[in-house]
CSV table of C-alpha atoms and ligand atoms in Angstrom, one decimal:
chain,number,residue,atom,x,y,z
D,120,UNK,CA,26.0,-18.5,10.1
D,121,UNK,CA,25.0,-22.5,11.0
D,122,UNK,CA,26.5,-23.8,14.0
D,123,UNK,CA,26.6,-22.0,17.7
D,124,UNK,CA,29.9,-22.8,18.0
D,125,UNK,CA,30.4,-20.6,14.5
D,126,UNK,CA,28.3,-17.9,16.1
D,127,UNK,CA,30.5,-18.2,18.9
D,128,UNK,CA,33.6,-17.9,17.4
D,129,UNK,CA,32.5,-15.1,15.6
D,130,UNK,CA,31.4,-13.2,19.0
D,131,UNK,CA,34.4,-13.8,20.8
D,132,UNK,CA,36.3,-11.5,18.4
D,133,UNK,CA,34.0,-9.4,18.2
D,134,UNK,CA,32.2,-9.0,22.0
D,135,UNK,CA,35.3,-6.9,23.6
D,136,UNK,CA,34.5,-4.4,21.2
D,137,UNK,CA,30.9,-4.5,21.5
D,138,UNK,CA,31.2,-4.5,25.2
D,139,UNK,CA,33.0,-1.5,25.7
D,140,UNK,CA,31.2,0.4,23.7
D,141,UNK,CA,27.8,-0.3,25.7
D,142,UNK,CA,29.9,0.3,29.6
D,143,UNK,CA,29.5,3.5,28.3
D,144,UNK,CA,25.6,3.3,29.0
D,145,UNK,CA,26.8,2.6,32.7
D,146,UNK,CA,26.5,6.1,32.7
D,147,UNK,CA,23.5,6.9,32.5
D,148,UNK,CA,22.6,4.2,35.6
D,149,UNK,CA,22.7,4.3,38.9
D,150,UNK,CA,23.4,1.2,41.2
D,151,UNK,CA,20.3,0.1,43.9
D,152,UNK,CA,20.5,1.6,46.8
D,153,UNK,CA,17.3,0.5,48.6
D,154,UNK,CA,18.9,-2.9,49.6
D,155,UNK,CA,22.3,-1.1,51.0
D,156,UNK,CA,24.4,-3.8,50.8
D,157,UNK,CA,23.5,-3.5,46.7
D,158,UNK,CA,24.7,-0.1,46.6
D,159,UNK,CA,28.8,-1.4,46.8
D,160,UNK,CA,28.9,-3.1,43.7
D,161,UNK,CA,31.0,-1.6,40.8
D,162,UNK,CA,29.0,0.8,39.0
D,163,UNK,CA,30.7,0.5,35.8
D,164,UNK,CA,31.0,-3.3,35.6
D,165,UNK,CA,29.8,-5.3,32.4
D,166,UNK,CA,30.5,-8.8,32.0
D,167,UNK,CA,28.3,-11.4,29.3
D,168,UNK,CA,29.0,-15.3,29.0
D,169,UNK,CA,27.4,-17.2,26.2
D,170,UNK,CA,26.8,-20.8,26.4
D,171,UNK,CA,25.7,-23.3,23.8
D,172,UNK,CA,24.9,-27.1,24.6
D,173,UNK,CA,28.5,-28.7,23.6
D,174,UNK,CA,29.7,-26.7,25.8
D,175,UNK,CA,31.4,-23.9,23.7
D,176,UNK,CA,31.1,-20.3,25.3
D,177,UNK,CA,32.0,-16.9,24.4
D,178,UNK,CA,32.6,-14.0,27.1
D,179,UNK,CA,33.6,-10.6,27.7
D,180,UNK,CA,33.9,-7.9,30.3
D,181,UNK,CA,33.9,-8.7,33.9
D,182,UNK,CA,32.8,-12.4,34.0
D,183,UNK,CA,34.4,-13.3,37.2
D,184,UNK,CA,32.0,-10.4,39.6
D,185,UNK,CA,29.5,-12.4,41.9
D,186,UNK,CA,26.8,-10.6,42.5
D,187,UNK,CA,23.1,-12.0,43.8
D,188,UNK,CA,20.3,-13.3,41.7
D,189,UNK,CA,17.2,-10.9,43.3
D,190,UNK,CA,14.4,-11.3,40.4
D,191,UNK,CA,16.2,-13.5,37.9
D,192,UNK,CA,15.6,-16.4,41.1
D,193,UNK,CA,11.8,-15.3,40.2
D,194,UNK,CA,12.0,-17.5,37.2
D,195,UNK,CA,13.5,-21.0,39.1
D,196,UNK,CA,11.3,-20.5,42.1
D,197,UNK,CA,7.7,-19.7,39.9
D,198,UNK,CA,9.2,-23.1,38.2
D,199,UNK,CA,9.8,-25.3,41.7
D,200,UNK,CA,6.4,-24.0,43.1
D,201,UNK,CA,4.4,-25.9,39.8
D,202,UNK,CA,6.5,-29.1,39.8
D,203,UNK,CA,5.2,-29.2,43.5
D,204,UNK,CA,2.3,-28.2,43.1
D,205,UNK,CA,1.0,-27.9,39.4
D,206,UNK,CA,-0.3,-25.1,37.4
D,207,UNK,CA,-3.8,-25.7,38.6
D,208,UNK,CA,-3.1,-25.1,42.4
D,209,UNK,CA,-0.2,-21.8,41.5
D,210,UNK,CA,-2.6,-20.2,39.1
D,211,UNK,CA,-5.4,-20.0,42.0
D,212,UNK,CA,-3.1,-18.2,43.9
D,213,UNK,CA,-1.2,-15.8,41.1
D,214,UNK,CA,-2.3,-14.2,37.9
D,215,UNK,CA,-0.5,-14.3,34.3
D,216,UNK,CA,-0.9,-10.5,33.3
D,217,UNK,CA,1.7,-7.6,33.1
D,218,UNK,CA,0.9,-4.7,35.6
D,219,UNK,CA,2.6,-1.5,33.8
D,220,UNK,CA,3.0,-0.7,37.7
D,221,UNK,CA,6.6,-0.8,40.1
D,222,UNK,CA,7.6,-4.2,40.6
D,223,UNK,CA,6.8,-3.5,44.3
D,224,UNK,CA,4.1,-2.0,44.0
D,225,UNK,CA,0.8,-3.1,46.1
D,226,UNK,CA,-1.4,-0.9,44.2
D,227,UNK,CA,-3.8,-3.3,42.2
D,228,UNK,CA,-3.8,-5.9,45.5
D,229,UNK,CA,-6.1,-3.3,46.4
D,230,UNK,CA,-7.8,-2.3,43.8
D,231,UNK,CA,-8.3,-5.4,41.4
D,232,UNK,CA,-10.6,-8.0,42.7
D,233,UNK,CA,-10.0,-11.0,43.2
D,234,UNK,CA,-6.4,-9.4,45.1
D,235,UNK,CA,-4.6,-12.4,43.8
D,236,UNK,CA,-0.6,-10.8,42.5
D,237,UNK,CA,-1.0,-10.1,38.5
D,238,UNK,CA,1.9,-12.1,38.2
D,239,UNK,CA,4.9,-14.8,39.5
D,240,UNK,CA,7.9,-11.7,38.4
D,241,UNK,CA,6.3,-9.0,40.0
D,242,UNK,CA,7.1,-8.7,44.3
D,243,UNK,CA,3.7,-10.2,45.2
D,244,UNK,CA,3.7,-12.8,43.0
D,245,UNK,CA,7.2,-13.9,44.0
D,246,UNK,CA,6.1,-14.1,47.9
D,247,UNK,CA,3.3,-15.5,47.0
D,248,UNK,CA,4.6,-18.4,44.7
D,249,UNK,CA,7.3,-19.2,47.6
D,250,UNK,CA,4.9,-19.4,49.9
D,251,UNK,CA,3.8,-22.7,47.5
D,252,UNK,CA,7.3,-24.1,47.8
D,253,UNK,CA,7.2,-27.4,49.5
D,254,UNK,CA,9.2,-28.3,53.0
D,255,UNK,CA,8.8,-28.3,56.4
D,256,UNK,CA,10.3,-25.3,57.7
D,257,UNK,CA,11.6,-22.0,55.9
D,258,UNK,CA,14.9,-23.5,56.6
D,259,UNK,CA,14.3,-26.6,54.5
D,260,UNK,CA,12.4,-24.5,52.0
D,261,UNK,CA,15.1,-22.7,51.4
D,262,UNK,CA,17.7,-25.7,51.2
D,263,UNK,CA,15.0,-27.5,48.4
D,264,UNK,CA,15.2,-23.8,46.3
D,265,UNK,CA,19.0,-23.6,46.8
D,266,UNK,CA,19.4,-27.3,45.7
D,267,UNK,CA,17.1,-27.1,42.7
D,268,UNK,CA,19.4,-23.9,41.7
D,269,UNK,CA,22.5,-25.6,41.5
D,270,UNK,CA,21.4,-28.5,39.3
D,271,UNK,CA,20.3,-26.2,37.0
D,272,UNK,CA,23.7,-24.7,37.5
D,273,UNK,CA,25.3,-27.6,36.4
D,274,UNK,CA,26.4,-28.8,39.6
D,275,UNK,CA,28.3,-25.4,41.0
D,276,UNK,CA,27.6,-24.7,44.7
D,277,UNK,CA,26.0,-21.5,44.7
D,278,UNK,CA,25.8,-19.9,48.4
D,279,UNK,CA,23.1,-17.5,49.9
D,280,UNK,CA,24.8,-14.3,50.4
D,281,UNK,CA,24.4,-13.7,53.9
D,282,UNK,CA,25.3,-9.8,54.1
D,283,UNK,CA,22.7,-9.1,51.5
D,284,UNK,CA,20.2,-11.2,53.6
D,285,UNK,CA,21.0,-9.8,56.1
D,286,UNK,CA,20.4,-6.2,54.0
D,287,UNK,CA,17.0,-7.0,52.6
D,288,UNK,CA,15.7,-8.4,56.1
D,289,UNK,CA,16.5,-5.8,57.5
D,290,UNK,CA,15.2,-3.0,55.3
D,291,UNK,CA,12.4,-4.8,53.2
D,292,UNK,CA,9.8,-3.5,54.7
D,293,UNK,CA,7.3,-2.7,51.3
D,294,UNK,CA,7.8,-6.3,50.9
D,295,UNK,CA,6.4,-6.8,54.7
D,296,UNK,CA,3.5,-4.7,53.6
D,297,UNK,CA,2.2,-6.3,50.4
D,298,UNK,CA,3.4,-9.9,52.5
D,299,UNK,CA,0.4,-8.6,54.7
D,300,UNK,CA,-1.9,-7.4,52.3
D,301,UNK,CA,-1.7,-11.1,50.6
D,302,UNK,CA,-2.9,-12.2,54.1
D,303,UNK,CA,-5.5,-10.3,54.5
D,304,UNK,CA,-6.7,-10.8,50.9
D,305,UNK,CA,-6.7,-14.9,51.2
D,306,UNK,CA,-3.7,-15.3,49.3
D,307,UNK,CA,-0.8,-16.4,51.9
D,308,UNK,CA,-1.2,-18.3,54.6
D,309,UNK,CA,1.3,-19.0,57.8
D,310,UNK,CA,4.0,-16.6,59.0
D,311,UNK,CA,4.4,-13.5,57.0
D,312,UNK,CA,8.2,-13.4,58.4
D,313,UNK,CA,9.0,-17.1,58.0
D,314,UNK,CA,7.9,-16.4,54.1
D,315,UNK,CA,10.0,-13.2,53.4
D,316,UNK,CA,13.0,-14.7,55.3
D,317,UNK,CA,12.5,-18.1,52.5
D,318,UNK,CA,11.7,-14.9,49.4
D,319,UNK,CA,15.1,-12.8,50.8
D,320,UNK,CA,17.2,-15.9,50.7
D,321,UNK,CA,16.2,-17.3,47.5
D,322,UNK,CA,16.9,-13.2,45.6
D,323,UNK,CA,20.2,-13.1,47.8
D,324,UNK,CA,21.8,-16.6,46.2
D,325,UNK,CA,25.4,-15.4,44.6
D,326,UNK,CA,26.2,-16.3,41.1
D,327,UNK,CA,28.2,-15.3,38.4
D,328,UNK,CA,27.4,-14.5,34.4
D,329,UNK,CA,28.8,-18.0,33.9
D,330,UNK,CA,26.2,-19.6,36.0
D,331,UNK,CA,23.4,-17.6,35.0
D,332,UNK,CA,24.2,-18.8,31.5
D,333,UNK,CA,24.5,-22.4,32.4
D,334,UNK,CA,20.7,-22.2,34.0
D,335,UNK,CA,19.8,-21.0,30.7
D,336,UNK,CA,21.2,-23.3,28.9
D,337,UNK,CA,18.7,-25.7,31.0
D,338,UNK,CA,15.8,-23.3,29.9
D,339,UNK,CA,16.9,-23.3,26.1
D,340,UNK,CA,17.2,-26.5,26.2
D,341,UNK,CA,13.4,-27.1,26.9
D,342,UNK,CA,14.1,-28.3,30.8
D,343,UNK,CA,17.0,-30.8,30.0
D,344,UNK,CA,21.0,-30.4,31.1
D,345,UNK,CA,22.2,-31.0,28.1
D,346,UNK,CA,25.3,-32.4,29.3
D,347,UNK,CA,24.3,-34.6,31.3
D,348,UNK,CA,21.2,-35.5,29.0
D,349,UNK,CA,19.0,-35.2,32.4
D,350,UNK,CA,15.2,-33.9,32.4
D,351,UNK,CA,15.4,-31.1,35.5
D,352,UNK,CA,12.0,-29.2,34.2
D,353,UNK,CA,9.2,-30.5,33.0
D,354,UNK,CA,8.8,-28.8,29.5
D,355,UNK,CA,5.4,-27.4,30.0
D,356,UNK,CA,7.1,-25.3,33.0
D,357,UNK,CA,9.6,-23.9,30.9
D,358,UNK,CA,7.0,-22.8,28.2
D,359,UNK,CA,5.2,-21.0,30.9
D,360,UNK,CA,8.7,-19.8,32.7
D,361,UNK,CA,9.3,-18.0,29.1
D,362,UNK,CA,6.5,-17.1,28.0
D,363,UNK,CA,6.4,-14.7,31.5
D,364,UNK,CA,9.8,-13.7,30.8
D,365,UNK,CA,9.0,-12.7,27.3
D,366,UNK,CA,5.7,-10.4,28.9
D,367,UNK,CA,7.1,-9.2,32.4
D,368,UNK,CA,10.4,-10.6,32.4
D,369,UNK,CA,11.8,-7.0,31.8
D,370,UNK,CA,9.8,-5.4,34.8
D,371,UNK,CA,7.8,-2.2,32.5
D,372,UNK,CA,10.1,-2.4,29.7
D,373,UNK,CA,9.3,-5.6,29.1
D,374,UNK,CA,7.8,-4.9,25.2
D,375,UNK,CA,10.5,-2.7,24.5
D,376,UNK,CA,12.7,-5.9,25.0
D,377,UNK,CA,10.5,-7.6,23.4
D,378,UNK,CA,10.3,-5.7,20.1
D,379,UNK,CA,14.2,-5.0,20.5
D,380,UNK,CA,15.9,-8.1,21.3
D,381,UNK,CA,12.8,-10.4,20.8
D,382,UNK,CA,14.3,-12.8,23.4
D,383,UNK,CA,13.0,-14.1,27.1
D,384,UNK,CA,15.0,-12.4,29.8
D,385,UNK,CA,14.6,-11.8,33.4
D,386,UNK,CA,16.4,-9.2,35.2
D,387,UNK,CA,17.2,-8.4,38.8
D,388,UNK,CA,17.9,-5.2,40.7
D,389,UNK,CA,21.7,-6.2,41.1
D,390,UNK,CA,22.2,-5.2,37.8
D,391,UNK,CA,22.1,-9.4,36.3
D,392,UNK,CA,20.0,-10.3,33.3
D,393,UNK,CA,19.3,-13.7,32.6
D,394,UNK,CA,18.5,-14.6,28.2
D,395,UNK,CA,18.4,-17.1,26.2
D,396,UNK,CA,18.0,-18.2,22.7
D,397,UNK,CA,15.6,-20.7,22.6
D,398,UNK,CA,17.0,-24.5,21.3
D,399,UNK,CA,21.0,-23.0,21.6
D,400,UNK,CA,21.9,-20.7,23.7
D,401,UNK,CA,22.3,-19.7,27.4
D,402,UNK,CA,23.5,-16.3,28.2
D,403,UNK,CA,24.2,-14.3,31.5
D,404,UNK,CA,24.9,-10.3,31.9
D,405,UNK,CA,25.9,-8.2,35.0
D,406,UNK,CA,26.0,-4.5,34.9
D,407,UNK,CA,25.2,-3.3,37.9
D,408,UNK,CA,24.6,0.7,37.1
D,409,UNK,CA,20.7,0.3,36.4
D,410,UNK,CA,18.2,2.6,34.0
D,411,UNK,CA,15.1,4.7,34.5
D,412,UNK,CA,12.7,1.1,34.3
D,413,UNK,CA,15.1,-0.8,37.1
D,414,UNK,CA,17.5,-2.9,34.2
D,415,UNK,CA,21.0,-3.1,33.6
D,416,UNK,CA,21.5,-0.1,31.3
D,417,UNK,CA,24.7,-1.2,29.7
D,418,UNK,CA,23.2,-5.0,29.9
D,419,UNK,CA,20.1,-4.2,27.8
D,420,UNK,CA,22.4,-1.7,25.7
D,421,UNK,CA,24.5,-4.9,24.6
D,422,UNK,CA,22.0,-7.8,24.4
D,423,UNK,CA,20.2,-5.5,22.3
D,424,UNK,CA,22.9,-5.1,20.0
D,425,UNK,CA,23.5,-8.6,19.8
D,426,UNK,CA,20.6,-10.0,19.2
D,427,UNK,CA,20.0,-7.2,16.4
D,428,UNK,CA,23.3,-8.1,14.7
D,429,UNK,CA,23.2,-12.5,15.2
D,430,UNK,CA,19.3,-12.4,14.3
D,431,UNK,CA,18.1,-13.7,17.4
D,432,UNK,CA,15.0,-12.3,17.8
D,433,UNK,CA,12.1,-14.9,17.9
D,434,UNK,CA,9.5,-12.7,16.2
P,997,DON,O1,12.3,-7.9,46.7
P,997,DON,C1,13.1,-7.2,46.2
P,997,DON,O2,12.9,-6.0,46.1
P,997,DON,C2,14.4,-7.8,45.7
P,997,DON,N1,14.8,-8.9,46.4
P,997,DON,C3,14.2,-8.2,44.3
P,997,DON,C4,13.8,-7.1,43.3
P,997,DON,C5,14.2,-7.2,41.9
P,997,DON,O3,15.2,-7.7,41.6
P,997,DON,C6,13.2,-6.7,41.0
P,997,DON,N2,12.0,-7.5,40.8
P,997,DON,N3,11.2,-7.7,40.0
């Protein structure tokens, strides 16, 4: 098979098929519960859109749910903070190495010196690379992030989620503690609250697969829309934006993604996964009912499959 637009073709016959089959792993998932407001999404849900760079997609399943970013905004935010501030100045602050630990957990800001975050994907690393985010206020921080996200998104007006907010704010309290353990280490500076409130905003931005794949696309594409032929990212960004989806993209499952589907990926705890196939495709998957390691279980069940079957796999 040449062309993506043969690919796709060929996967929208066959992806209805292919996607029921993997719902069935919604069973063996459970929705997150420890932001509420998470907890009423459909557990059962799948939907994948694939997008190439003329514009031809292919979808299945339940394309049209919204549903919040959480982590996958990980990858644009880690990207923002270096085109403000460079790799030199982000890297002082966050590490580049997997944990094998919870992706909220505080336990080697404790016991790893320097207590810098291991990495951007993980909690700690997230606060701590919007904290780097440029504006005056957290209310113009958060209008920079929400701006940069829909240009990516091809123009689409995506919208904070207020209830979920709302949710997180309310509840996030592990995220208060490693916020203050970054204090005390050195790492963040200012208002602990005024940083979490710019964090929960950014992981509470609704999208749907569609988008997701169009933001992709921009990361496939090595940082340019391709259809408007604009430069959003500067490339080296996305090289480093991949290669820490390829190692911790997948929170501690992140090599058996690797070795399985062989493709970058970031997921979130709403159930979305965020993939690409590097120079073609932009792809975005919701399936809310999540496995043992905190990803979608009928999301990883399908990508897996399809990269397996269309030879995706980088490696
Ligand atoms: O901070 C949280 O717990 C959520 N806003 C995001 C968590 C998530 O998706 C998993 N992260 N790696």
């Amino acid at each position: 098979m040449n062309t993506t637009a043969e690919q796709l073709r060929v996967l929208d016959a066959l992806l209805p098929e292919w996607l029921e089959d993997s719902r069935k792993e919604a069973a063996f998932g459970e929705v997150a519960s420890y932001i509420p407001e998470l907890s009423k999404a459909p557990h059962s849900a799948l939907g994948i859109h694939i997008l190439d760079k003329n514009g031809s997609s292919a979808s299945a399943g339940d394309c049209s749910l919204s549903f919040t970013l959480q982590s996958i905004s990980k990858v644009f935010t880690l990207i923002l903070a270096l085109m403000d501030n460079g790799e030199e100045e982000v890297f002082r602050r966050v590490g580049m190495e997997p944990t094998g630990d919870n992706f909220n957990s505080m336990l080697k800001l404790e016991l790893v010196r320097p207590g810098i975050p291991f990495n951007p994907l993980i909690n700690a690393g997230a606060i701590t690379v919007t904290s780097l985010i440029r504006g005056d206020s957290p209310a113009e921080k958060s209008k920079r992030i929400l701006q940069f996200f829909r240009s990516l998104a091809g123009g689409v007006e995506l919208q904070v989620n207020e209830d979920v907010y709302r949710s997180e704010l309310e509840t996030g309290n592990l995220n208060r503690s490693i916020a203050y353990l970054l204090v005390e280490n050195g790492v963040l500076g200012g208002s602990v609250e005024d940083v979490l409130s710019v964090y929960f905003r950014h992981c509470s931005i609704e999208c749907t697969c569609r988008d997701l794949a169009r933001m992709a696309l921009v990361l496939a594409s090595d940082g340019i829309d391709p259809f408007s032929g604009g430069r959003l990212i500067p490339r080296r960004y996305v090289q480093v934006a991949k290669t820490f989806m390829i190692t911790c993209g997948m929170y501690n499952a992140s090599g058996e993604f690797a070795i399985k589907a062989g493709l970058p990926a970031k997921s979130g705890v709403s159930g979305g996964i965020l993939t690409l196939v590097p120079g073609s495709l932009g792809i975005g998957v919701i399936g809310p009912a999540l496995n043992a390691k905190g990803n979608s279980s009928a999301g990883v069940h399908l990508l897996e499959r399809l990269s397996r079957k269309m030879d995706w796999s980088l490696f």
